[in-house]
Short mmCIF file of C-alpha atoms in Angstrom, two decimals:
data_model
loop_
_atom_site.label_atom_id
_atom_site.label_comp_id
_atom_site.label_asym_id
_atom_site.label_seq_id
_atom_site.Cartn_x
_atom_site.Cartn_y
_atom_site.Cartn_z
CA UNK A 581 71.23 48.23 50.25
CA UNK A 582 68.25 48.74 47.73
CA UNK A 583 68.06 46.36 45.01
CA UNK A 584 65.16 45.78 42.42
CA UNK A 585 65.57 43.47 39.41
CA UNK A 586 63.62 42.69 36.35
CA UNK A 587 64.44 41.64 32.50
CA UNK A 588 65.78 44.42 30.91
CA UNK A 589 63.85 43.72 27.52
CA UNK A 590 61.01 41.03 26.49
CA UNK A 591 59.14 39.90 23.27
CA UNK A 592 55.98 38.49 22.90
CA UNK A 593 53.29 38.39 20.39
CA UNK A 594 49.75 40.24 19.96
CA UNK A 595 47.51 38.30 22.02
CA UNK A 596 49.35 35.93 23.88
CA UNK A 597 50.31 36.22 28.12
CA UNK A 598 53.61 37.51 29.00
CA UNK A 599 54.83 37.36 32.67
CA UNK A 600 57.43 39.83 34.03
CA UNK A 601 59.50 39.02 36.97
CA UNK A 602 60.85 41.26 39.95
CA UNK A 603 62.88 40.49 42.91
CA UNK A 604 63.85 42.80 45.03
CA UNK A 605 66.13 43.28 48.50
CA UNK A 606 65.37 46.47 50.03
CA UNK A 607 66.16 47.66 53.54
CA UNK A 608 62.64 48.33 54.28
CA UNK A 609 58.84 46.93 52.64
CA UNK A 610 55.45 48.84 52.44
CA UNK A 611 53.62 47.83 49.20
CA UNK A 612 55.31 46.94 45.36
CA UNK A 613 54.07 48.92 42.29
CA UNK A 614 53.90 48.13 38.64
CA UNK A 615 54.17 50.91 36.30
CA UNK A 616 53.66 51.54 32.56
CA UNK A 617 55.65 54.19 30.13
CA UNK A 618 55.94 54.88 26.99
CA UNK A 619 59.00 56.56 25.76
CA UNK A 620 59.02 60.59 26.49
CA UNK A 621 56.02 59.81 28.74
CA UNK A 622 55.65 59.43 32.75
CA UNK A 623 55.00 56.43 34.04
CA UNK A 624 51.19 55.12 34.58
CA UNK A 625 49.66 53.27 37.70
CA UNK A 626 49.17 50.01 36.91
CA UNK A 627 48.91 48.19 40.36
CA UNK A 628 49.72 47.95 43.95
CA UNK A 629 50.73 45.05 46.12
CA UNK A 630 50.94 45.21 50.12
CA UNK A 631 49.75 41.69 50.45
CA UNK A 632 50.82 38.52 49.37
CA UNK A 633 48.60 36.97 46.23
CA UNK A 634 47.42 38.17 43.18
CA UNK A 635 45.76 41.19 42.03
CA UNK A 636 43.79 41.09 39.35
CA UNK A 637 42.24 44.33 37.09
CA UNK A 638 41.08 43.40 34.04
CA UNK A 639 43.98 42.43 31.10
CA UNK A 640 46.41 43.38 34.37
CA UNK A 641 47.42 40.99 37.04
CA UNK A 642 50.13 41.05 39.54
CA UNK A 643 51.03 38.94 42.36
CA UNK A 644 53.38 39.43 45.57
CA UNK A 645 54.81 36.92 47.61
CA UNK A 646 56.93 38.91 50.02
CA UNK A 647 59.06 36.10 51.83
CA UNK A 648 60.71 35.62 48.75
CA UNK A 649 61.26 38.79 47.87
CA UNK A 650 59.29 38.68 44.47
CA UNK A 651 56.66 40.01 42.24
CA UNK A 652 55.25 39.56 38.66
CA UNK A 653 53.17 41.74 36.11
CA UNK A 654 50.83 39.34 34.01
CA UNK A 655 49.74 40.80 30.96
CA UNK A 656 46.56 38.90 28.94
CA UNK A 657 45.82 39.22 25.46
CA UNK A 658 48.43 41.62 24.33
CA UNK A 659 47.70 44.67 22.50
CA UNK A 660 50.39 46.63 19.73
CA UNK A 661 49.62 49.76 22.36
CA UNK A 662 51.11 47.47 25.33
CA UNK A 663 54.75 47.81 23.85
CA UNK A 664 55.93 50.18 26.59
CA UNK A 665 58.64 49.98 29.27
CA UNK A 666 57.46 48.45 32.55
CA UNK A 667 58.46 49.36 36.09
CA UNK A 668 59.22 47.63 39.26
CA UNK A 669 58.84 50.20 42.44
CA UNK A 670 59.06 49.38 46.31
CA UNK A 671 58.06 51.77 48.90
CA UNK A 672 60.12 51.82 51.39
CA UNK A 673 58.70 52.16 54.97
CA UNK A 674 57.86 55.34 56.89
CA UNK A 675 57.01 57.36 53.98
CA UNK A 676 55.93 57.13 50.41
CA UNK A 677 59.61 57.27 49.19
CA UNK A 678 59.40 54.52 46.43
CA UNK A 679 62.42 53.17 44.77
CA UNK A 680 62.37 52.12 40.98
CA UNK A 681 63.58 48.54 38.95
CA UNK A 682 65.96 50.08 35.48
CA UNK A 683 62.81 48.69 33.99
CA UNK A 684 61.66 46.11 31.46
CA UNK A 685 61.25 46.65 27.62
CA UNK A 686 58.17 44.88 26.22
CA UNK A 687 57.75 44.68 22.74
CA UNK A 688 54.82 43.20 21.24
CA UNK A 689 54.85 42.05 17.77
CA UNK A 690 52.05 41.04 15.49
CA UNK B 536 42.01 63.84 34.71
CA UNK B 537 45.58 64.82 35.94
CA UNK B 538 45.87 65.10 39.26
CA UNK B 539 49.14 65.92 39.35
CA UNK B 540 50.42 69.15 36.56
CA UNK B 541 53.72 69.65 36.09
CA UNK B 542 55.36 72.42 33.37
CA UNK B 543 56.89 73.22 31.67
CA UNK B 544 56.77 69.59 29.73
CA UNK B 545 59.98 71.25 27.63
CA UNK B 546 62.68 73.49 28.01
CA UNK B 547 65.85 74.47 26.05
CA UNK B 548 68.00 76.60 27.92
CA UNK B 549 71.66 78.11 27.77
CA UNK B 550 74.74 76.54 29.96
CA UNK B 551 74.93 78.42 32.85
CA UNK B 552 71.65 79.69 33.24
CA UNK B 553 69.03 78.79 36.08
CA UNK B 554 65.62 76.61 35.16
CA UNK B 555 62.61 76.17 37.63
CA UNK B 556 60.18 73.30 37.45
CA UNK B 557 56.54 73.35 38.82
CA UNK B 558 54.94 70.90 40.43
CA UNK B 559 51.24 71.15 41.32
CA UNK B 560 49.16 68.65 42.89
CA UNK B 561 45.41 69.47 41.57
CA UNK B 562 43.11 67.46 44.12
CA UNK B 563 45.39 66.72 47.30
CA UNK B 564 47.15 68.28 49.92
CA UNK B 565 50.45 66.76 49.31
CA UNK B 566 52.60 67.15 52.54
CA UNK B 567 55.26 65.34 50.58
CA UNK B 568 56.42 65.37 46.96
CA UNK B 569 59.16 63.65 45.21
CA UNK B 570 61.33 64.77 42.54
CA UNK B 571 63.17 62.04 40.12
CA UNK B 572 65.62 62.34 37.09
CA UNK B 573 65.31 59.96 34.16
CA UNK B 574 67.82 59.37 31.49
CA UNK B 575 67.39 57.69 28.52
CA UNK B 576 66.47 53.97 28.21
CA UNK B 577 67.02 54.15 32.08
CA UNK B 578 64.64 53.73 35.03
CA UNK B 579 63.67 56.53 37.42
CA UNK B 580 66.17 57.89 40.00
CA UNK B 581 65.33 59.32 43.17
CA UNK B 582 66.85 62.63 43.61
CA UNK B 583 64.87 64.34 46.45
CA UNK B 584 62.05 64.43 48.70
CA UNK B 585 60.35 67.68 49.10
CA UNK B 586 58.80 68.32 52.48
CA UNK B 587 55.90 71.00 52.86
CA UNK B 588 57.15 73.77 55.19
CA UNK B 589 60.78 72.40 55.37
CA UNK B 590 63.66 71.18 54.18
CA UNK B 591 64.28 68.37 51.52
CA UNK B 592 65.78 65.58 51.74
CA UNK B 593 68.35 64.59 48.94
CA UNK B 594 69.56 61.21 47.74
CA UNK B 595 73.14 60.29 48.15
CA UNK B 596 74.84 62.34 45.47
CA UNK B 597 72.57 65.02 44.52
CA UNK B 598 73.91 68.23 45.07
CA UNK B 599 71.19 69.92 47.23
CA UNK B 600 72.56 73.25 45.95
CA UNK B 601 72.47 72.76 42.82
CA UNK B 602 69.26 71.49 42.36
CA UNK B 603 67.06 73.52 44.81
CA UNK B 604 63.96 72.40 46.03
CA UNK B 605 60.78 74.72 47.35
CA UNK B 606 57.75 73.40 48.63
CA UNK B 607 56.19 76.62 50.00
CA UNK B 608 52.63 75.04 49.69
CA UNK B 609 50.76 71.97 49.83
CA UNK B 610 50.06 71.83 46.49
CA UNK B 611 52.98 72.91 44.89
CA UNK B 612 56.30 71.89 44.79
CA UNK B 613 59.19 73.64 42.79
CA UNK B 614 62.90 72.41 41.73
CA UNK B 615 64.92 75.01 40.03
CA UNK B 616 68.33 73.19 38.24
CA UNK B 617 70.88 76.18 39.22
CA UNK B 618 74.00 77.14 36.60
CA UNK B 619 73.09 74.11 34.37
CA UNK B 620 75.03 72.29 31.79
CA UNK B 621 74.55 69.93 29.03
CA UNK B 622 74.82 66.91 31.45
CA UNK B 623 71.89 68.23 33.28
CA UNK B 624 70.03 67.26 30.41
CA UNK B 625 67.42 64.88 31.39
CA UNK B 626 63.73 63.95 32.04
CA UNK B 627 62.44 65.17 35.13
CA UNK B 628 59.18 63.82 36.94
CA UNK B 629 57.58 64.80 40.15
CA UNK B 630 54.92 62.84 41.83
CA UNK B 631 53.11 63.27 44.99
CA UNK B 632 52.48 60.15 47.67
CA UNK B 633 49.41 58.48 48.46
CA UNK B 634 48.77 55.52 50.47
CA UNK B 635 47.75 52.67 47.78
CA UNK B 636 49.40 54.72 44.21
CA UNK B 637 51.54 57.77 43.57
CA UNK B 638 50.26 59.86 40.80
CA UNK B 639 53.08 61.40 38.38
CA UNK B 640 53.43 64.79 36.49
CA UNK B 641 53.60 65.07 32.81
CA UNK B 642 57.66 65.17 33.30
CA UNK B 643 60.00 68.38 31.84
CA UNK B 644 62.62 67.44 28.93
CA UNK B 645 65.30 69.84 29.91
CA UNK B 646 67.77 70.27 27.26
CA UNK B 647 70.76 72.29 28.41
CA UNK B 648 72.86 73.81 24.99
#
């Protein structure tokens, strides 16, 4: 079956680093994607992963190590505006069909 | 700029009556287009994949006639929530496929009364 977990909720504080986790079991593998969304909004690229290491783009890092099945979002120097809901996604293979994490909460406080 | 424009981004309609969604992708011919549902404080559910010049495919327990899926063209892509009730109330969000990023619509609040 299809199975993406992350932290459902997270705190951290205006400008330090805050790592989210994903693992994930899914049937089939071609690439992981981070998301960002606000509430009422649609979720915002952030990055893709189809190789193992890390990805940097700017304040945004994430890193893929697919024989373990896992992923993380590393956020530097938090912002107020980066209190948003952030998404796990794996596309699956043959396609672009991409399946979704429930999601994890960040909440940045001053 | 959007690439992807969805509308409308908010409807309230009567239980029972029929609401179509449109999906337009603005800068690529998008063979395939996927439709998802999103409740509150939940993550984004799968509901259908919407194949240019065919049929979609639907996700293990969505109800292919109720929620009816056109993609007549390759840039736009329609779902039209038939007879729908309050419990149809939800976000929905199309996006299109690339190869490295999939690019999202605004998403519709449908609010069924």
């Amino acid at each position: 079956g299809q199975n993406i977990d992350q932290p459902t909720e997270m705190t951290a504080t205006e400008g330090a680093i805050v790592q989210i986790n994903c693992t994930y079991q899914t049937s089939g593998f071609n690439g992981l994607f981070w998301y960002q969304q606000h509430a009422g909004e649609a979720p915002t690229f952030l990055s893709y992963n189809v190789l193992d290491g890390l990805e940097e783009k700017g304040r945004f890092s994430s890193f893929l190590s697919r024989s373990k099945g896992y992923s993380y979002l590393l956020l530097k120097e938090l912002q107020m505006k980066d209190s948003a809901s952030y998404l796990c996604a794996v596309r699956d293979t043959g396609g672009f069909k991409t399946i979704f994490g429930a999601g994890t909460r960040l909440f940045v406080k001053a | 700029g959007a690439v992807v424009s969805q509308h409308p981004s908010w409807v309230i309609c009567k239980s029972g009556t029929s609401v179509k969604i449109e999906c337009r992708s603005l800068d690529f011919q998008a063979t395939t287009m996927f439709w998802y549902r999103q409740f509150p404080k939940q993550s984004l559910m799968l509901m259908a994949t919407s194949n240019e010049g065919s049929k979609a495919t639907y996700e293990q327990g969505v109800e292919k006639d109720k929620f009816l899926i056109n993609h007549a063209s390759l840039t736009l892509s329609t779902l039209t929530v038939t007879s729908a009730h309050p419990e149809d109330s939800s976000f929905y969000i199309c996006s299109e496929g690339r190869e490295t990023e999939a690019f999202f619509g605004q998403g519709t609040r449908l609010t069924v009364v």
